């Protein structure tokens, strides 16, 4: 199974260096000089790392196959992938392990199915297709997803009211502009 470790961002400078949007907790190992990475789409690679550094909090990488800014710009949006290995961390799951899990409440009521994982700026979010067909993003934080049971084929959700599409009709919205209009 292929695992995305980074997505290529914009070019940096004139010599083919690119910024990366990381999808790994271990960039030092995954982006080590000399490693060759497969790409998605496959025709964009493989790419061999010749230099990797952190500049102003962002990872910048050079590849042997990318000689200039034009070639670097052509890589924008390409995903760098590796063969997935088994994680030995207790609270770490790969997206392919989560996809297809049943999403349910603590009492066993089925909410839907996990169809993917989105990487958002603040935290990751589970993409859940609810039983009614709606696509809902569920923040992948312990307070809302207290249990992930890959072997049992399920995730347990404890969402606040109004988070799920099935709760939309009962959601209470307090609008500041409504309060100002009364009086």
Backbone as CSV, one residue per row, in Angstrom:
resi,resn,N_x,N_y,N_z,CA_x,CA_y,CA_z,C_x,C_y,C_z
1,UNK,0.854,-1.177,0.000,0.000,0.000,0.000,0.894,1.233,0.000
2,UNK,0.617,2.165,-0.903,1.383,3.402,-1.006,0.886,4.419,0.024
3,UNK,1.824,5.093,0.676,1.524,6.090,1.689,2.096,7.427,1.245
4,UNK,1.275,8.471,1.248,1.729,9.811,0.866,2.522,10.391,2.034
5,UNK,3.781,10.815,1.768,4.592,11.425,2.819,4.667,12.936,2.655
6,UNK,4.393,13.442,1.438,4.401,14.893,1.214,3.751,15.204,-0.120
7,UNK,3.295,16.444,-0.235,2.787,16.973,-1.496,3.704,18.126,-1.874
8,UNK,4.133,18.165,-3.130,5.034,19.217,-3.591,4.255,20.528,-3.701
9,UNK,4.839,21.575,-3.122,4.255,22.917,-3.183,4.971,23.756,-4.228
10,UNK,5.092,25.024,-3.947,5.677,25.934,-4.931,7.202,25.815,-4.979
11,UNK,7.749,26.266,-6.107,9.198,26.279,-6.293,9.810,27.318,-5.359
12,UNK,11.063,27.067,-4.961,11.795,27.992,-4.106,13.129,28.291,-4.786
13,UNK,13.312,29.511,-5.197,14.555,29.878,-5.865,14.572,29.438,-7.316
14,UNK,15.772,29.501,-7.920,15.919,29.240,-9.351,16.512,27.878,-9.679
15,UNK,17.014,27.159,-8.690,17.758,25.924,-8.956,16.962,24.638,-8.776
16,UNK,15.639,24.723,-8.747,14.823,23.516,-8.711,14.390,23.044,-7.340
17,UNK,14.656,23.808,-6.315,14.228,23.429,-4.970,12.711,23.643,-4.848
18,UNK,12.038,22.770,-4.092,10.592,22.879,-3.902,10.242,22.840,-2.419
19,UNK,9.161,23.511,-2.064,8.606,23.421,-0.719,7.678,22.224,-0.650
20,UNK,7.561,21.631,0.530,6.712,20.454,0.698,5.643,20.690,1.751
21,UNK,4.479,20.126,1.520,3.409,20.051,2.502,3.501,18.638,3.066
22,UNK,4.070,18.503,4.268,4.367,17.190,4.841,3.130,16.421,5.272
23,UNK,3.187,15.104,5.122,2.160,14.181,5.595,2.802,13.089,6.439
24,UNK,3.991,13.358,6.973,4.705,12.380,7.777,5.185,13.036,9.064
25,UNK,5.281,12.249,10.111,5.827,12.733,11.375,7.334,12.551,11.426
26,UNK,7.905,11.933,10.401,9.320,11.623,10.409,9.989,12.077,9.105
27,UNK,10.002,13.391,8.827,10.563,13.856,7.562,12.067,13.618,7.430
28,UNK,12.788,13.627,8.528,14.233,13.388,8.464,14.547,12.031,7.852
29,UNK,13.752,11.035,8.179,13.959,9.688,7.645,13.357,9.543,6.250
30,UNK,12.149,10.045,6.064,11.433,9.883,4.789,12.046,10.702,3.650
31,UNK,12.755,11.813,3.994,13.322,12.696,2.974,14.849,12.735,3.042
32,UNK,15.457,11.666,3.488,16.915,11.602,3.623,17.587,11.686,2.250
33,UNK,18.715,12.373,2.216,19.485,12.501,0.982,19.842,11.113,0.455
34,UNK,19.627,10.920,-0.834,19.917,9.644,-1.471,18.703,8.759,-1.678
35,UNK,17.614,9.025,-0.947,16.407,8.209,-1.110,15.714,8.534,-2.422
36,UNK,15.150,7.514,-3.029,14.360,7.691,-4.240,12.905,7.446,-3.873
37,UNK,12.054,8.426,-4.218,10.637,8.373,-3.866,9.781,8.189,-5.107
38,UNK,8.792,7.333,-4.985,7.800,7.186,-6.048,6.881,8.405,-6.003
39,UNK,6.148,8.622,-7.071,5.263,9.784,-7.140,3.863,9.374,-7.578
40,UNK,2.925,10.229,-7.278,1.562,10.097,-7.769,1.196,11.439,-8.364
41,UNK,1.068,11.584,-9.648,1.058,10.528,-10.651,2.444,9.934,-10.891
42,UNK,2.472,8.672,-11.250,3.728,7.929,-11.408,4.639,8.526,-12.467
43,UNK,4.088,9.114,-13.516,4.912,9.653,-14.595,5.735,10.874,-14.173
44,UNK,5.469,11.451,-12.996,6.244,12.591,-12.498,7.554,12.151,-11.848
45,UNK,7.737,10.882,-11.615,8.923,10.403,-10.908,9.462,9.151,-11.528
46,UNK,10.254,8.425,-10.773,10.631,8.643,-9.368,11.593,9.819,-9.219
47,UNK,11.694,10.313,-7.974,12.533,11.465,-7.665,13.547,11.095,-6.583
48,UNK,14.809,11.472,-6.801,15.885,11.162,-5.863,16.267,12.426,-5.102
49,UNK,16.206,12.364,-3.778,16.513,13.510,-2.916,18.024,13.780,-2.942
50,UNK,18.403,15.021,-3.292,19.818,15.416,-3.264,20.116,16.382,-2.125
51,UNK,19.080,17.054,-1.625,19.248,17.963,-0.489,17.898,18.162,0.172
52,UNK,17.894,18.312,1.493,16.672,18.574,2.248,17.037,19.462,3.424
53,UNK,16.214,20.484,3.641,16.482,21.413,4.746,15.179,22.064,5.187
54,UNK,15.229,22.642,6.382,14.093,23.393,6.888,14.452,24.869,6.794
55,UNK,13.567,25.643,6.174,13.774,27.082,6.017,12.505,27.791,6.478
56,UNK,12.613,28.586,7.527,11.479,29.324,8.096,10.295,28.396,8.387
57,UNK,10.606,27.232,8.971,9.577,26.290,9.384,9.000,25.429,8.269
58,UNK,9.540,25.529,7.069,9.030,24.769,5.919,10.136,23.894,5.351
59,UNK,9.789,22.660,4.990,10.760,21.751,4.393,10.955,22.097,2.930
60,UNK,12.228,22.242,2.528,12.608,22.478,1.143,13.480,21.321,0.697
61,UNK,13.230,20.808,-0.515,13.928,19.632,-1.015,14.362,19.866,-2.454
62,UNK,15.534,19.318,-2.786,16.022,19.303,-4.169,16.070,17.852,-4.631
63,UNK,15.756,17.653,-5.910,15.778,16.320,-6.500,16.763,16.291,-7.654
64,UNK,17.436,15.169,-7.852,18.405,15.010,-8.942,17.750,15.242,-10.303
65,UNK,16.490,14.905,-10.437,15.793,14.990,-11.721,15.230,16.379,-12.019
66,UNK,15.391,17.321,-11.088,14.813,18.664,-11.234,15.938,19.687,-11.219
67,UNK,16.238,20.245,-12.396,17.416,21.100,-12.542,17.134,22.588,-12.390
68,UNK,15.872,23.021,-12.576,15.612,24.465,-12.558,14.204,24.765,-12.053
69,UNK,13.908,26.050,-11.946,12.619,26.494,-11.425,11.453,25.995,-12.287
70,UNK,11.612,25.980,-13.591,10.547,25.533,-14.488,10.178,24.080,-14.197
71,UNK,11.176,23.229,-14.052,10.927,21.822,-13.731,10.300,21.694,-12.342
72,UNK,10.742,22.539,-11.402,10.185,22.508,-10.045,8.715,22.915,-10.056
73,UNK,8.378,23.958,-10.811,6.985,24.395,-10.906,6.094,23.308,-11.499
74,UNK,6.633,22.527,-12.414,5.862,21.448,-13.043,5.493,20.343,-12.044
75,UNK,6.220,20.261,-10.933,5.950,19.238,-9.916,4.861,19.638,-8.926
76,UNK,4.437,20.881,-8.948,3.478,21.366,-7.953,2.234,20.477,-7.916
77,UNK,1.882,20.010,-6.720,0.727,19.136,-6.529,1.038,17.654,-6.602
78,UNK,2.249,17.289,-7.038,2.639,15.885,-7.110,2.811,15.350,-5.683
79,UNK,2.349,14.136,-5.443,2.500,13.506,-4.133,3.714,12.596,-4.132
80,UNK,4.489,12.665,-3.058,5.635,11.774,-2.862,5.147,10.610,-2.014
81,UNK,5.353,9.386,-2.499,4.796,8.219,-1.824,5.872,7.182,-1.522
82,UNK,5.641,6.421,-0.472,6.510,5.308,-0.091,5.610,4.107,0.177
83,UNK,6.213,2.950,0.208,5.468,1.750,0.568,5.186,1.821,2.073
84,UNK,3.943,1.654,2.462,3.546,1.769,3.863,4.128,0.620,4.674
85,UNK,4.671,0.966,5.827,5.119,-0.049,6.763,4.154,-0.063,7.934
86,UNK,4.252,-1.029,8.784,3.341,-1.151,9.917,3.764,-0.173,11.004
87,UNK,2.804,0.612,11.493,3.081,1.564,12.557,3.070,0.838,13.896
88,UNK,4.055,1.151,14.731,4.071,0.542,16.060,3.547,1.505,17.118
89,UNK,3.029,2.667,16.688,2.450,3.624,17.617,1.008,3.235,17.916
90,UNK,0.614,3.404,19.169,-0.720,3.007,19.590,-1.805,3.895,18.981
91,UNK,-1.566,5.208,18.900,-2.570,6.140,18.401,-2.199,6.701,17.037
92,UNK,-1.723,5.859,16.137,-1.358,6.299,14.790,-1.941,5.328,13.780
93,UNK,-2.655,5.895,12.803,-3.268,5.077,11.774,-2.998,5.706,10.420
94,UNK,-2.803,4.878,9.444,-2.658,5.351,8.076,-4.057,5.543,7.489
95,UNK,-4.197,6.463,6.532,-5.520,6.692,5.922,-6.154,5.423,5.367
96,UNK,-5.358,4.547,4.755,-5.945,3.327,4.189,-6.485,2.390,5.279
97,UNK,-5.979,2.512,6.517,-6.493,1.685,7.612,-7.848,2.191,8.098
98,UNK,-8.082,3.497,7.958,-9.324,4.105,8.434,-10.457,3.987,7.420
99,UNK,-10.099,3.999,6.142,-11.101,3.958,5.082,-11.901,2.658,5.164
100,UNK,-13.212,2.809,5.149,-14.100,1.649,5.200,-14.567,1.289,6.595
101,UNK,-14.001,1.937,7.636,-14.462,1.633,8.994,-15.877,2.159,9.211
102,UNK,-16.657,1.441,9.995,-18.009,1.844,10.367,-17.894,2.955,11.415
103,UNK,-18.619,4.043,11.217,-18.661,5.127,12.205,-19.943,4.944,13.013
104,UNK,-19.782,4.912,14.337,-20.953,4.687,15.187,-20.845,5.473,16.486
105,UNK,-21.993,5.645,17.140,-22.028,6.271,18.455,-21.611,5.237,19.505
106,UNK,-21.400,5.698,20.732,-20.990,4.796,21.816,-21.989,3.671,22.053
107,UNK,-23.290,3.944,21.790,-24.310,2.920,22.017,-24.436,1.937,20.854
108,UNK,-23.595,2.096,19.806,-23.607,1.185,18.676,-24.449,1.649,17.497
109,UNK,-25.158,2.771,17.636,-25.958,3.301,16.530,-25.028,3.679,15.385
110,UNK,-25.291,3.144,14.206,-24.438,3.397,13.048,-24.710,4.791,12.490
111,UNK,-23.638,5.563,12.307,-23.705,6.908,11.751,-23.413,6.865,10.262
112,UNK,-22.480,6.007,9.861,-22.091,5.910,8.460,-20.787,5.158,8.311
113,UNK,-20.007,5.537,7.287,-18.747,4.866,6.978,-17.655,5.901,6.725
114,UNK,-16.457,5.627,7.231,-15.312,6.493,6.974,-14.866,6.250,5.532
115,UNK,-14.847,7.329,4.745,-14.449,7.192,3.335,-13.081,7.795,3.062
116,UNK,-12.514,8.491,4.057,-11.192,9.067,3.849,-10.749,9.912,5.019
117,UNK,-9.626,10.577,4.809,-9.031,11.446,5.814,-8.557,12.705,5.104
118,UNK,-8.925,13.872,5.611,-8.472,15.131,5.037,-7.521,15.799,6.012
119,UNK,-6.457,16.364,5.461,-5.457,17.057,6.267,-5.792,18.541,6.251
120,UNK,-6.323,19.034,7.358,-6.704,20.434,7.474,-5.639,21.185,8.269
121,UNK,-5.620,22.506,8.198,-4.564,23.263,8.896,-4.495,23.011,10.406
122,UNK,-5.626,22.909,11.075,-5.611,22.745,12.528,-5.425,21.297,12.963
123,UNK,-6.048,20.368,12.239,-5.985,18.950,12.582,-6.557,18.151,11.424
124,UNK,-6.392,16.849,11.462,-6.980,15.999,10.439,-8.476,15.848,10.707
125,UNK,-9.217,15.488,9.663,-10.654,15.248,9.798,-11.015,13.958,9.071
126,UNK,-11.832,13.147,9.730,-12.366,11.955,9.081,-13.459,12.396,8.116
127,UNK,-13.473,11.815,6.935,-14.555,12.046,5.985,-15.523,10.892,6.185
128,UNK,-16.737,11.221,6.616,-17.738,10.199,6.913,-18.913,10.352,5.955
129,UNK,-19.273,9.259,5.288,-20.494,9.244,4.483,-21.577,8.715,5.414
130,UNK,-22.481,9.624,5.796,-23.535,9.247,6.738,-24.533,8.311,6.067
131,UNK,-25.351,7.653,6.868,-26.305,6.679,6.344,-27.285,7.309,5.360
132,UNK,-27.516,8.616,5.455,-28.391,9.321,4.517,-27.681,9.761,3.252
133,UNK,-26.367,9.463,3.158,-25.601,9.811,1.971,-24.809,11.104,2.081
134,UNK,-25.012,11.886,3.140,-24.314,13.154,3.305,-22.836,12.920,3.618
135,UNK,-22.000,13.833,3.117,-20.550,13.799,3.395,-20.284,14.771,4.545
136,UNK,-19.721,14.270,5.627,-19.473,15.080,6.811,-18.010,14.974,7.215
137,UNK,-17.410,16.113,7.556,-16.048,16.123,8.093,-16.130,16.098,9.614
138,UNK,-15.468,15.125,10.217,-15.470,14.967,11.670,-14.045,15.211,12.167
139,UNK,-13.835,16.242,12.994,-12.484,16.479,13.514,-11.925,15.211,14.158
140,UNK,-10.722,14.830,13.715,-10.103,13.597,14.206,-9.300,13.912,15.461
141,UNK,-10.039,14.203,16.531,-9.459,14.514,17.844,-10.101,13.580,18.861
142,UNK,-9.359,13.279,19.910,-9.820,12.292,20.899,-11.168,12.663,21.522
143,UNK,-11.466,13.940,21.690,-12.726,14.355,22.308,-13.938,13.960,21.457
144,UNK,-13.763,13.856,20.151,-14.872,13.538,19.253,-14.771,12.116,18.707
145,UNK,-13.543,11.610,18.581,-13.313,10.231,18.120,-12.491,9.534,19.210
146,UNK,-13.165,9.107,20.290,-12.427,8.540,21.427,-11.889,7.129,21.193
147,UNK,-12.416,6.443,20.168,-11.969,5.060,19.955,-11.856,4.753,18.466
148,UNK,-10.713,4.195,18.101,-10.495,3.680,16.747,-10.157,2.212,16.908
149,UNK,-10.995,1.364,16.372,-10.832,-0.082,16.484,-10.722,-0.656,15.074
150,UNK,-9.507,-0.619,14.516,-9.293,-1.087,13.148,-9.644,-2.563,13.042
151,UNK,-9.193,-3.365,13.989,-9.477,-4.805,13.951,-10.974,-5.080,14.020
152,UNK,-11.701,-4.274,14.794,-13.152,-4.438,14.921,-13.930,-3.750,13.814
153,UNK,-13.236,-2.987,12.959,-13.882,-2.356,11.816,-14.727,-1.149,12.142
154,UNK,-14.357,-0.398,13.213,-15.210,0.731,13.601,-14.440,1.871,14.245
155,UNK,-15.050,3.045,14.200,-14.619,4.193,14.996,-15.834,4.628,15.793
156,UNK,-15.591,5.084,17.015,-16.666,5.562,17.870,-16.627,7.087,17.851
157,UNK,-17.810,7.693,17.644,-17.925,9.147,17.602,-18.741,9.662,18.779
158,UNK,-18.296,10.777,19.343,-19.057,11.495,20.375,-19.113,12.962,19.954
159,UNK,-19.821,13.241,18.852,-19.813,14.599,18.300,-20.696,15.565,19.084
160,UNK,-20.322,16.839,19.078,-21.213,17.832,19.681,-22.445,18.004,18.797
161,UNK,-23.548,18.464,19.370,-24.777,18.657,18.602,-24.566,19.554,17.405
162,UNK,-25.111,19.142,16.272,-25.036,19.932,15.063,-23.861,19.620,14.161
163,UNK,-22.896,18.803,14.621,-21.738,18.480,13.786,-22.123,17.579,12.617
164,UNK,-22.965,16.606,12.876,-23.365,15.661,11.833,-24.543,16.212,11.035
165,UNK,-24.601,15.848,9.770,-25.695,16.292,8.908,-27.041,15.820,9.447
166,UNK,-27.061,14.644,10.061,-28.318,14.107,10.588,-28.876,14.974,11.711
167,UNK,-28.033,15.844,12.328,-28.464,16.728,13.411,-28.782,18.139,12.940
168,UNK,-28.651,18.419,11.655,-28.774,19.788,11.149,-30.112,20.428,11.509
169,UNK,-31.194,19.687,11.455,-32.509,20.251,11.735,-32.654,20.682,13.187
170,UNK,-31.914,20.055,14.088,-32.036,20.383,15.504,-30.938,21.316,16.007
171,UNK,-30.067,21.761,15.099,-28.971,22.653,15.503,-29.529,24.019,15.883
172,UNK,-29.012,24.585,16.958,-29.396,25.923,17.400,-28.270,26.866,17.043
173,UNK,-28.604,27.904,16.287,-27.603,28.864,15.857,-27.905,30.192,16.511
174,UNK,-26.930,30.734,17.227,-27.076,32.034,17.874,-26.398,33.061,16.983
175,UNK,-27.184,33.889,16.348,-26.637,34.897,15.446,-26.623,36.255,16.125
176,UNK,-25.459,36.860,16.160,-25.312,38.181,16.779,-26.152,39.212,16.043
177,UNK,-26.255,39.102,14.704,-27.018,40.092,13.933,-28.505,40.006,14.226
178,UNK,-29.038,38.811,14.576,-30.439,38.690,14.946,-30.717,39.408,16.262
179,UNK,-29.821,39.309,17.207,-29.993,39.931,18.510,-29.963,41.456,18.391
180,UNK,-29.163,41.975,17.468,-29.069,43.428,17.307,-30.333,43.995,16.666
181,UNK,-31.002,43.215,15.849,-32.193,43.696,15.148,-33.406,43.769,16.036
182,UNK,-33.388,43.099,17.175,-34.542,43.105,18.077,-34.403,44.235,19.075
183,UNK,-35.540,44.726,19.535,-35.357,45.610,20.615,-36.198,46.710,20.822
